[in-house]
Each structure stands twice: as C-alpha cells, then as structure tokens.
C-alpha cells in the first residue's frame, strides 16, 4: 500500500521512467494513467490510441523526446531467460495487462525488458511459496523452483482459442456523428444564454421592476443549475463485458475456480413495513446465483431485532434447499420465485427436459406453501404478547426491546452446514442484528452496513461486497460475473472502488406518471459520469472493493503527477498549491502513516499470535479500525480470506464483539472508513469520499437488468421519498464534506466530477427560485404587468434561438442515450412537482435541523388501496407536501380567468400581451398536471383539508395583490372622481 518514489506502469509492473527534463513520463494528461514508454509504443503499433482508464485519445507527440530511465535501486536478475512466446504468456497472466509487448525491446542497460519482468514475477512467486510453506530461507535459484514450462502450464487457458491477454471489458465511445453535434449544440446554447442574459439585464421593465428583477435572478439560477447538470454529460461512454472470457481465465476445467469471493449485504429494519416475503425473495435470488457456491455469502442485517425477521429467515433457508438446485438445473430467470412465477410467458418455450413441467408445478406448490407459512408468521406478529416473544426452546427473544438488546448472529447455511435436496453445498446465509443500547449513536442504515462490513470480514472476508436493499432482488443471475469483468481485470480493476448497476423497477404504471423509473438519471447522467471518474453510488446494486471501504488509496494515485492533474485550476499559481488546510494536511499524514504501517505488516505470517497482536497494537491500528486483532489482520489481506492463524471456534465470539454498540467509539468508522455518517443519504457521501481519494468507479449496464426493485407509485409516497433524498443533500451541503470545498487540496477529484457532486447537493435549493418563477404568471395576470418588455426583431430572434437550442439539446441527448421523449417529459414534469414541494420543505427542514436542532417529520397517513392493478397509484394520502403545488395550480388558474376577464373589458388591444402571460401560466399548469391528476385519484377524490388550505392560501394571496395593486391605477381613480364632481345631477 505504500507509494514508491517512481510510479509503476499499470500494464507491465515496471517503473514508468522519466523524461529528459527529469519529469515522470505521462501518456495521458487527462487522468495520468501510469504506463511506460515501451507499453505505450506497443499500444500505438496495435492501433490502440485511447487511454485504458478514461477513454480519451493519447497525444500523438507523447513519445517524442523521451528518455526512459529506471531507478538505480531496482534490482536486476542475472538469470537468463530465453525470449520465447511463453514469456508473453507469463507477462500477460501475472503482470495484469491486456496486450503483449515485443520481447526484443531492451532497457537502457541493454537487458531485455521481458527478462526483468519475468524474473521479477518469479521473485514474487517464490516469496509467496515460501510464506505458504513456512520456509525461512531465501531461494538461491528461482528458475529451479519455478521453471518456465510450469509457468506456461499455469497460464494456458482451456477453450476455443481463449487467451490470458483477452480483455474482459471494452469502452465503446459514443459515435462521433452523435456526440460532436451534441457538444456543438451545448456550446451554442451556452452562447445564446450569455446573449439572452445580456439582453435581459440591459432591458429592465420599469413598470414592473420587482417582477423583472425576481425573474432575472431565477433565470440566472436556472442557467447555473443547467450548467452543473449538463457539462458532466460531456463525454458519455458505453461498456461491453465478456463473461465468457472471464470464465475461460478463472474457471479452468478440472481446477478450483479462481473467481473472487463476494459478500452480499441485505438490510432490513421493520418487517411490518418491509414484508418478509419480499426480503425472502431477495435472499433466495442471491443464494441461487450463477456463481461458485463457496464464493458467495449472504448477510442479512435485521436492524429492528424482530423475531419475525429471524423466523422468516429460518423458513427461507429451508425453502432454499429446494429452490436453489431447481434454478441451477433449468437456468431460469429471474431467480426470485415470486417474480418468476408471476411472469406471463410461455414457460415451456426452449425447455427440452421432459421433467421440467412436472418439477415446475411441484416447485410452484412448494412456494405457495412457503408463502402460507410466511403470511402466518406475519399475521402472528401483528399483536405482540405482553411478556414479549419467546423462542421455541422457551427462552425469551433477546430483541424484545428494540432499543436495548445484545448483538445476535446466526449462521443458517454454509459450506459445512445444510445441503440442498440433491446433496450439493449451499452459499452461506448469516443473520445479523447488531447490539443497541441507550445513549449510543447507531447511525441508522450506514451504521448497520458498517456492522456487516466487520462481521463479514471476521467470518468470510471476501475481497468484494455487494449491497442490496431488501426489496431489490437479483434479476440477472450473471450480474456478479458482469462486475468481475471490471474488478478482476488486471488493467482496469486495481483503481476501481465499486461497480454501480442501474436501478430498475417492477410494478410501475406504463405511463410512469411520477418518473419513478428515473430513466433520465440512470441512462443519461450516469453514463456521462462514467466517462469522467465514474458514477455516483446510489445506495443499492453496487459491488464494492473492500479495501476501498477501508479508506485506502488506489494503487496508482493521480497526485503522483501534480503538474498534470486535471482537477487543478489552470489559472492559479503553482505556489498556492502548497498551502493546504491544516486539517487536510493532518488527515493526509495519518493516511500515509496508516498505509506505511500496512506495508510494513505485510509479512505477519512469520510471527506467532502474541507477536502479531503486539505489532498491530504498536502501529495504532485499533485507533482506526477498533479493538479487534482478528478484524485488523483481515484488513491486511487484499485478496480476502480468513487468516490461517485464526481459531475457527472463536470467530462467532469475535464477530459478536465487532458489532457491539461501543466498538466504533474513538475510531475512524463513519469518518474515513466504511459507510460515511453525517447524512441520511449516506450513499452519496460514501462514494464522494472514495472519489476524493483518487478511486474511480464503473457503470455496468447489462442487457438484462442486473437487479430489480419496487418503488412507491402513489403521489404522496413518491414525494416523501424525494423529500428524504433532498434533505440528505442539504445536510451534506451544510457539513464539512460539502463538495464545494472538500478535497480541493488533494487534486484527485476531477473538476467535472466535482461539478456533478455539487449538482447533487445544490439541486434542492432550486426550489426557491422555482416556486417564485411558478408564481410570476399568476401575478402578471392579476396585475396586468409582465416581466419582459416589448420585443424587438433582434430580441425575438434571440428568444427563438434559445427555445430552439433547448429543443435541440434534448433531441440530441435522446439520440445518443436511447431514452424516449415520454421519459424525458415525465422527468421534466416531476422536476417541477418535486421542486415546488419536497425540495422546498427539505431546504427549510435542513436549515432548522442545522441551526436550531429541530428535526421535523412530515408524516404520511394512508388510506386503503383499491383491489385493482396499480391500485396503489390511486391512493390519496394527506401530507403537508401537497399544499404548495396545489396552491400554485389554483392561483395560476385564477390568474388565467382574471386575465381573460381583463382582456374582455379592455378590448382587442389587450389580447396581444395576454397571450404571452397565458403561455407562461399554461407552462406551469402542464408541468403540474400529473400532480393534479394524482390529487383527483380515480374518482376525483381529494382530501378536504388539502382543498381548504389551498383555496384559503390562494384566496388570501389574490386578495392581497388586488388590494396592493388593483387593476385600476390611482391616477385613473383621481381623474374619475373629479369628473364625477363636475356632473350636475
């Protein structure tokens, strides 16, 4: 984990060398991907001129005037190796590359480059063998221990022409014909915006100066928000994986699978709100994965310590013994029984086994019986006994008091536990409920996930972690293999902290009235981020590298070449980069000290248990990871696995210890390692911290969706969900982790990536100008004024050009992303609906929580749903969030009526200005139409309190404006009075 003085090539493992001027050789000035001159020359010869990390093209003159030098401290091996094709295989297999290099290339000492690389590999291999067999002496002849012939036998791949040099994934850039026109229109729109604001600012409306100023301020903020959202989509990419090559490389016939192990995390809290049957389907889909059973472990976190969750997991483990072999025998999809049996397809198609129909019918009967047992458990749990729940052996359930109970762990399935009905092994299934005591901060979901990280490290310690919400099941049984094509790729993988999959949902109406699918975000924004430093973490469906969760930096860091870092500001003097915030300097020093300690403790196998615990204590690891020698030792194992020195009989006891409520005190948990605390949207914060350390993430979009979940489809629940997300963003904005300034001194976060993170925390504040802007049409109609002066021909062309650029940007975005125009329009509508309701409340609630310590909750009361398809869509629930958008609808409709009445009284001359105001008002009504439709329900039913409050606020607002600025001006009133006095009655 310690950095070397000279960067190492990520392709061949050699030092990248320096230029004639003494600076490190840099091939890609966008991401500083470490690659030496020899490897780059070969890439050019093969016609590959695109960076393997960021996808940007290399500079054509990058190889000119370069003098590659190797540091003097590098060891040279005297043993001669013949330059045979076998050496290419050795290099490709061990040194993590996707290409081979001409073996006749020599370094500056005249030695073949391949010779040094192969010898270096042998040195490392011999050291691993010595550790494994407990040898204390150094080998004198590495060639005798690891002959080249044996190397070739190890790396040769079975199959049809499979090779270790075959890449596991490729980056597919968007075609130039699509992306170039898209970028041109973005620049054109930016230029038109500048001219538009120049006109707006230089042409004020004196008769309605307040309205004009308000509109200009709102428009400037909207433009700023658009820039934050648009430019991170500048370089979108697609990716393609080759899982057949993954199998050929790591699953050789007749040998043990070399695929990396994965620990699955499933979190649940209240089984009465999160049905146990849904959680059971998620667990069953994990256990039936198309992945080696000894590489899969499923940990279920019950943060509510409910006996119902425990008993339902017992039933799930028993049913899995039948379900898992059935899925693998017939390769069915999806492998969640509830969703498999509900598919309206011809299940006999492409099924040639005669026994399939019989077994499917029997399995469906077994599943129906399983559902009956699960529903009986739920019905039983509706009423809690006064004395509390009692287990089958007569003892009291430890979690009867959900706020004061010990930690609980139960292993249901495992490698040595129960087998399936065909006698095969099953993946490990573990129930975990962390300890809770009064007076401790438990940090909700983030704290539960961190507890699972520690438990899994003690029991299985897989190098990768995949977390899922309890309602997100595995829809693609090969999803983990898709992720491993990136994480186990020797070129792409080392710097990847996580692989994020898009979220897909079941049970949503075809029109997607409230944009529950978030298609624009997952299919447009996330693909744009994948072309920069990677997608943001969205809380579920994500495969993590465990070492990244421990707060470690990636093997190759962008900061090794600060002069070419893309995140530094080009207009700032270089001297200013030396001035850092003292807290940042302290944290960097502590991280470097931790990395150095880990590097020095890499050879712990040579020490006994007492010496090992002493070393760990001396390096202050417990200040970072807590007081557990077993867990700390597991963090040193980059490739995972339980240390051989650990006594298996003590693992459960140690696992109980690491989930105690006081374990995280005075440690870095939640601050620098694990899921980060400080916001209810811990997902954004956790991914942001990883990207600030220099990691990158990958966006994986397989043809068959990897995971599917459920989403709230009625209006009130959807707004409540958006409120929680927006509140988390406001909390991050008001915290020390605000992307506006956090991590700026490190230079590891690219500026477009930072812009995207800034957008994720400032978007709730758009609600303030949005509410004001949606109110302006009604004010203009009620007062007879307008925010725009009479337009000249030039101004008309400017406004027309702005509208055309907006339309063209959307059309070209649809063209390269494949998103439908209906999805784009739904996203635009809900941007307004959520902005004037949930986002607005989130801003005020966030400031109240920050400044006054008040935690306001907006409760949602549900009515019964209709027993129809999408019946929940028509449920009307009372919530305070419904008042602002309803009021905006009413005052705009009132304004339209008042505008038409005023135009009828004034004659045809008033109709021209009226159309601009009417268009403005209908823009608001059209965007709020899904909200209005949701209020009406199936039979136009609306809660009385909503109607009363909305009419009251709209009436008061209208009367106040009529009183302040009536239709008849004061001068007209005075003249009218004087004329009346002259009349002789």
Tab-separated table of C-alpha atoms in Angstrom, residues 259-263 295 460-465 484 487 497 543-548 637-641:
chain	number	residue	atom	x	y	z
A	259	UNK	CA	-13.126	-16.171	-9.199
A	260	UNK	CA	-13.086	-13.740	-6.309
A	261	UNK	CA	-15.469	-14.265	-3.406
A	262	UNK	CA	-18.336	-11.838	-2.810
A	263	UNK	CA	-20.157	-10.973	0.418
A	295	UNK	CA	-17.564	-17.772	-3.211
A	460	UNK	CA	-15.555	-14.815	5.377
A	461	UNK	CA	-13.625	-11.669	4.383
A	462	UNK	CA	-14.463	-11.675	0.677
A	463	UNK	CA	-12.482	-9.038	-1.249
A	464	UNK	CA	-15.702	-7.655	-2.748
A	465	UNK	CA	-19.013	-6.595	-1.206
A	484	UNK	CA	-15.987	-9.123	-12.022
A	487	UNK	CA	-12.953	-5.634	-10.805
A	497	UNK	CA	-13.544	1.186	-5.959
A	543	UNK	CA	-20.228	-4.079	-5.864
A	544	UNK	CA	-17.512	-2.575	-3.650
A	545	UNK	CA	-13.853	-3.345	-3.337
A	546	UNK	CA	-13.437	-3.988	0.380
A	547	UNK	CA	-10.059	-2.221	0.529
A	548	UNK	CA	-11.673	0.963	-0.798
A	637	UNK	CA	-5.410	-9.380	3.178
A	638	UNK	CA	-6.109	-7.609	-0.088
A	639	UNK	CA	-7.284	-10.804	-1.785
A	640	UNK	CA	-9.603	-11.727	1.061
A	641	UNK	CA	-9.892	-14.937	3.036
